[in-house]
Short mmCIF file of C-alpha atoms in Angstrom, two decimals:
data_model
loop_
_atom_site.label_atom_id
_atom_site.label_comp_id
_atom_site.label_asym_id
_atom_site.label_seq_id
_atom_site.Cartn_x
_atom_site.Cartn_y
_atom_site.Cartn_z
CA UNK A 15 35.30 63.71 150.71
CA UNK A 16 38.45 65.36 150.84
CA UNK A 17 40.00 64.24 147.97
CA UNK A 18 36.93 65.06 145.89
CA UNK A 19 37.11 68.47 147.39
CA UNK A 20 40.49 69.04 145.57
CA UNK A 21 42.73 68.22 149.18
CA UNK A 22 45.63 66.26 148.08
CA UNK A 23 45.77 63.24 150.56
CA UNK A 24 48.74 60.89 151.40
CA UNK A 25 47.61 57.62 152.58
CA UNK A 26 50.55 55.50 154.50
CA UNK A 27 50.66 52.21 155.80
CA UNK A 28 51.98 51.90 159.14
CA UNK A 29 55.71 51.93 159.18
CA UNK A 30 57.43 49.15 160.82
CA UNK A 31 61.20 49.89 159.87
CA UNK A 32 63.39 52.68 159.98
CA UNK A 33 63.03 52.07 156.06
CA UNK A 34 59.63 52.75 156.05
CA UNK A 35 59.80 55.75 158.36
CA UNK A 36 62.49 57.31 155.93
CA UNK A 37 60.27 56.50 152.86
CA UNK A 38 57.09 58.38 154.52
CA UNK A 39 59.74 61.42 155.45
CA UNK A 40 60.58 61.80 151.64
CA UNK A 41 56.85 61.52 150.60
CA UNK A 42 55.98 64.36 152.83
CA UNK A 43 58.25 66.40 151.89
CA UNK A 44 58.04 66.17 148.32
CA UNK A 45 53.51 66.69 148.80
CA UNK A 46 54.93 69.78 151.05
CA UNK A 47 57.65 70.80 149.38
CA UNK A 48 60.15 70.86 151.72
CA UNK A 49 62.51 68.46 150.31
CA UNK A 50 65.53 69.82 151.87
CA UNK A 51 63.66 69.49 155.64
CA UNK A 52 62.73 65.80 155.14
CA UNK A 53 66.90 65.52 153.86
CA UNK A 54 67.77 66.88 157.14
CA UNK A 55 65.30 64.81 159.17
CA UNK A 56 66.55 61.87 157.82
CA UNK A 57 70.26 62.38 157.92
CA UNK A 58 69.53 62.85 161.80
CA UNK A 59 67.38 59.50 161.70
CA UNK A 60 70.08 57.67 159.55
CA UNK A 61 72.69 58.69 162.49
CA UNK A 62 70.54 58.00 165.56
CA UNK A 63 70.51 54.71 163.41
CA UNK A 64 74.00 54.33 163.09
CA UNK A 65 74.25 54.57 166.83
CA UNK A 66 71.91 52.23 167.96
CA UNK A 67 73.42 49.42 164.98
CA UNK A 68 77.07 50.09 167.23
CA UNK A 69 75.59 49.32 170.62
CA UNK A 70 73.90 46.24 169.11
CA UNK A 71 76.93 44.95 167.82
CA UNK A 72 78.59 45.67 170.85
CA UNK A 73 76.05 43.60 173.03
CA UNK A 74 76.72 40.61 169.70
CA UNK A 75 76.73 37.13 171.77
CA UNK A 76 74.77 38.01 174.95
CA UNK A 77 71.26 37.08 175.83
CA UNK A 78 68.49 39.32 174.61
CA UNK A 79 66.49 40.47 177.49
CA UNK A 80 62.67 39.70 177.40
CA UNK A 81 60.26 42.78 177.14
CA UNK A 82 56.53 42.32 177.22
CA UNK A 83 54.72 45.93 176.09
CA UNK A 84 52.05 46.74 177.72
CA UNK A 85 48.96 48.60 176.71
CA UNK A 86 46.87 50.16 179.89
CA UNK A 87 44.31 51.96 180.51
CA UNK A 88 43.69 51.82 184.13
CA UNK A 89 43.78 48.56 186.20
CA UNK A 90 40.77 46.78 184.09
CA UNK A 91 42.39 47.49 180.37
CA UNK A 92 45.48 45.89 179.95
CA UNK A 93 46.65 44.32 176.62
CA UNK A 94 50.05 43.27 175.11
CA UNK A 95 51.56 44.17 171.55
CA UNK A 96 52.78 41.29 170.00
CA UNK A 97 54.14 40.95 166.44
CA UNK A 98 52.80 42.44 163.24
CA UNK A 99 52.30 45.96 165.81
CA UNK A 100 54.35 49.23 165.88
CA UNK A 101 55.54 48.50 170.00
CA UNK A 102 55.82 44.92 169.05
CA UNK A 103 58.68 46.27 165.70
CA UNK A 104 60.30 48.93 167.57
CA UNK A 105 61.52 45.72 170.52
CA UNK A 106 62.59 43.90 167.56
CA UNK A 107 64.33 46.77 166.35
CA UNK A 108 66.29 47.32 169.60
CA UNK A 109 67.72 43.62 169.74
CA UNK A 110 64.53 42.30 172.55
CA UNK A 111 62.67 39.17 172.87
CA UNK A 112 59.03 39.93 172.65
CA UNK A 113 57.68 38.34 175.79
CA UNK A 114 54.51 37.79 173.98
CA UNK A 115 55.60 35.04 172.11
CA UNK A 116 53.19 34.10 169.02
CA UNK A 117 51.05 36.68 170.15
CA UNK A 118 49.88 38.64 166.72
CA UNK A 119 48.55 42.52 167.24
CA UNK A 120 47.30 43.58 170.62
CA UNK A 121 45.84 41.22 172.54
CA UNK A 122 44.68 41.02 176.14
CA UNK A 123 47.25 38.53 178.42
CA UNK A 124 46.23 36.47 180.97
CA UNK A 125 48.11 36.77 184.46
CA UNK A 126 49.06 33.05 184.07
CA UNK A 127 50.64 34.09 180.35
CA UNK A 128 52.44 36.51 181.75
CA UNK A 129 53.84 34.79 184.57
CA UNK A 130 54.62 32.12 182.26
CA UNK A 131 56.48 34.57 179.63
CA UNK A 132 58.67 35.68 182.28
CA UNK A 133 59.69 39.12 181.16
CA UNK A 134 62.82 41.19 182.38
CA UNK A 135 61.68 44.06 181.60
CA UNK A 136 57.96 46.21 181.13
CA UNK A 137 57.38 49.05 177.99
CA UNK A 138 54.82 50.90 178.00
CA UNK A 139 53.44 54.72 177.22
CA UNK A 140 54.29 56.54 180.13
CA UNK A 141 50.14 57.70 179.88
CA UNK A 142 49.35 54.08 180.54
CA UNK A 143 51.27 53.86 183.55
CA UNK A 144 50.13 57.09 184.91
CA UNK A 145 46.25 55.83 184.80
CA UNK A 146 47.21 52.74 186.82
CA UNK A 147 49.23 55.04 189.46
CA UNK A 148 53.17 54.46 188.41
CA UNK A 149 55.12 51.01 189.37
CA UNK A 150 53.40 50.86 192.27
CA UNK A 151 49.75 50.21 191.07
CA UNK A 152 51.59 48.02 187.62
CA UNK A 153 52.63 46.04 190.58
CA UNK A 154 49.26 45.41 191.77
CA UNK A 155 47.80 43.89 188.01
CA UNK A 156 47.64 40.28 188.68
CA UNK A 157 51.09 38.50 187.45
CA UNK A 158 53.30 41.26 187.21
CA UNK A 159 54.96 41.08 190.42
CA UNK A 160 55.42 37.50 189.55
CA UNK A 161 58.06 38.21 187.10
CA UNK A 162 62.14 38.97 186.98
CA UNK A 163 60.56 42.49 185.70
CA UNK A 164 57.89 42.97 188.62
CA UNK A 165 60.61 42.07 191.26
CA UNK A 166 63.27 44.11 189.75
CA UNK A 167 60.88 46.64 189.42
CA UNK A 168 62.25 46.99 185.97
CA UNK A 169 59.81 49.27 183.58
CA UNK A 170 60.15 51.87 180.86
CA UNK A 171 58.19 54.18 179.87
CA UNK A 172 57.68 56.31 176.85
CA UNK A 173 55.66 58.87 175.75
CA UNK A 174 53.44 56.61 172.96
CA UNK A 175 53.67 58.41 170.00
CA UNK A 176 57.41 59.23 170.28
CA UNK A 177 58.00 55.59 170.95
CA UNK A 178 55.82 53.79 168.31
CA UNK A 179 54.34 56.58 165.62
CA UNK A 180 57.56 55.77 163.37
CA UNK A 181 58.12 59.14 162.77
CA UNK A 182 60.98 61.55 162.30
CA UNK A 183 61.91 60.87 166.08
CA UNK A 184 61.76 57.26 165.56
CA UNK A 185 65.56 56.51 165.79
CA UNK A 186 66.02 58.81 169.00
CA UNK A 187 63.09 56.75 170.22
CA UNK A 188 64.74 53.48 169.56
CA UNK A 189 67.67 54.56 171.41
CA UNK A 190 66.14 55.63 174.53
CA UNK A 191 64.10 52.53 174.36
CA UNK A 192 67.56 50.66 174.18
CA UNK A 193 68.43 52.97 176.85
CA UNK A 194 65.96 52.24 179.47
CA UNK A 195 65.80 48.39 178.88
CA UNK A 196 69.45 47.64 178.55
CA UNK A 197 71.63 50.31 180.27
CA UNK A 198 69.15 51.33 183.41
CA UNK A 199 67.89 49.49 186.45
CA UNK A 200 64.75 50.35 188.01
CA UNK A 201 62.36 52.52 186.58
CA UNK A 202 63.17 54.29 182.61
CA UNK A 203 61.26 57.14 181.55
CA UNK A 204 62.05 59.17 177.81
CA UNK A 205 59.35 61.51 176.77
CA UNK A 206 61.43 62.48 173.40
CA UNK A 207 62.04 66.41 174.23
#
């Protein structure tokens, strides 16, 4: 209806890659005219880029810790982002192990799986692990406690768009998600301000 109202409309695909995210930058700004802004936007994404490529090569030769994201929404709606999913890109971005394993999409995850998967660490939106009460009530989800991640009390948390909307942010996001699951202990939080 838009469109046939005379509204230009842009129609993405999800972006996966910093690639991607660039791409959708440049399109914008050309519909909007602000080429020079999306320039700048990216030349800040291309270093936060830069900087996260160093710190991977620096960790070249040691084990990748496991990360299982977590989608909640409160103690009965819990799901995990496997592969072919924003969460699921942005772990494989920052050098992790998906602890969902063949798991495609979002997909709820059986105690038992979880247990099994073994994760070091927890992601998920920092909204998500406000409705369940912080650590404490993620703690009290069946499995989770079960885990190197639920003993070491070992989560991060993000604010959900910052961390998987692939937008102009994306490569701070990508850092602080590097941040929180390889240079902190305990409990990460990054809201991208």
């Amino acid at each position: 209806q838009l469109q046939m109202a005379g509204v230009t409309v842009l129609l993405f695909k999800e972006p996966r890659t910093f690639d991607e995210a660039k791409q959708r930058l440049r399109t914008i700004g050309k519909a909007v005219d602000r080429q020079e802004r999306a320039t700048a936007l990216i030349s800040v994404l291309e270093k936060d880029i830069e900087t996260l490529k160093s710190k991977l090569t620096a960790r070249q030769g040691q084990a990748k810790p496991k990360a299982l994201f977590l989608y909640l929404r409160g103690p009965q709606t819990a799901f995990v982002f496997g592969k072919d999913s924003s969460p699921g890109a942005m772990l494989e971005l920052v050098g992790a192990t998906n602890a969902a394993g063949k798991i495609t999409g979002t997909k709820p995850m059986t105690a038992e799986a979880v247990i099994a998967a073994q994760p070091d660490v927890y992601v998920l939106f920092e909204s998500g692990l406000k409705s369940i009460g912080g650590v404490e009530g993620l703690l009290k989800i069946p499995g989770l406690a079960q885990t190197p991640a639920g003993r070491g009390k070992r989560v991060v948390a993000m604010d959900g768009l910052y961390l998987s909307g692939f937008g102009p942010r994306c490569g701070r996001a990508a850092l602080d998600l590097f941040r929180g699951i390889y240079e902190s202990e305990g409990h990460f939080i990054a809201k991208g301000e």
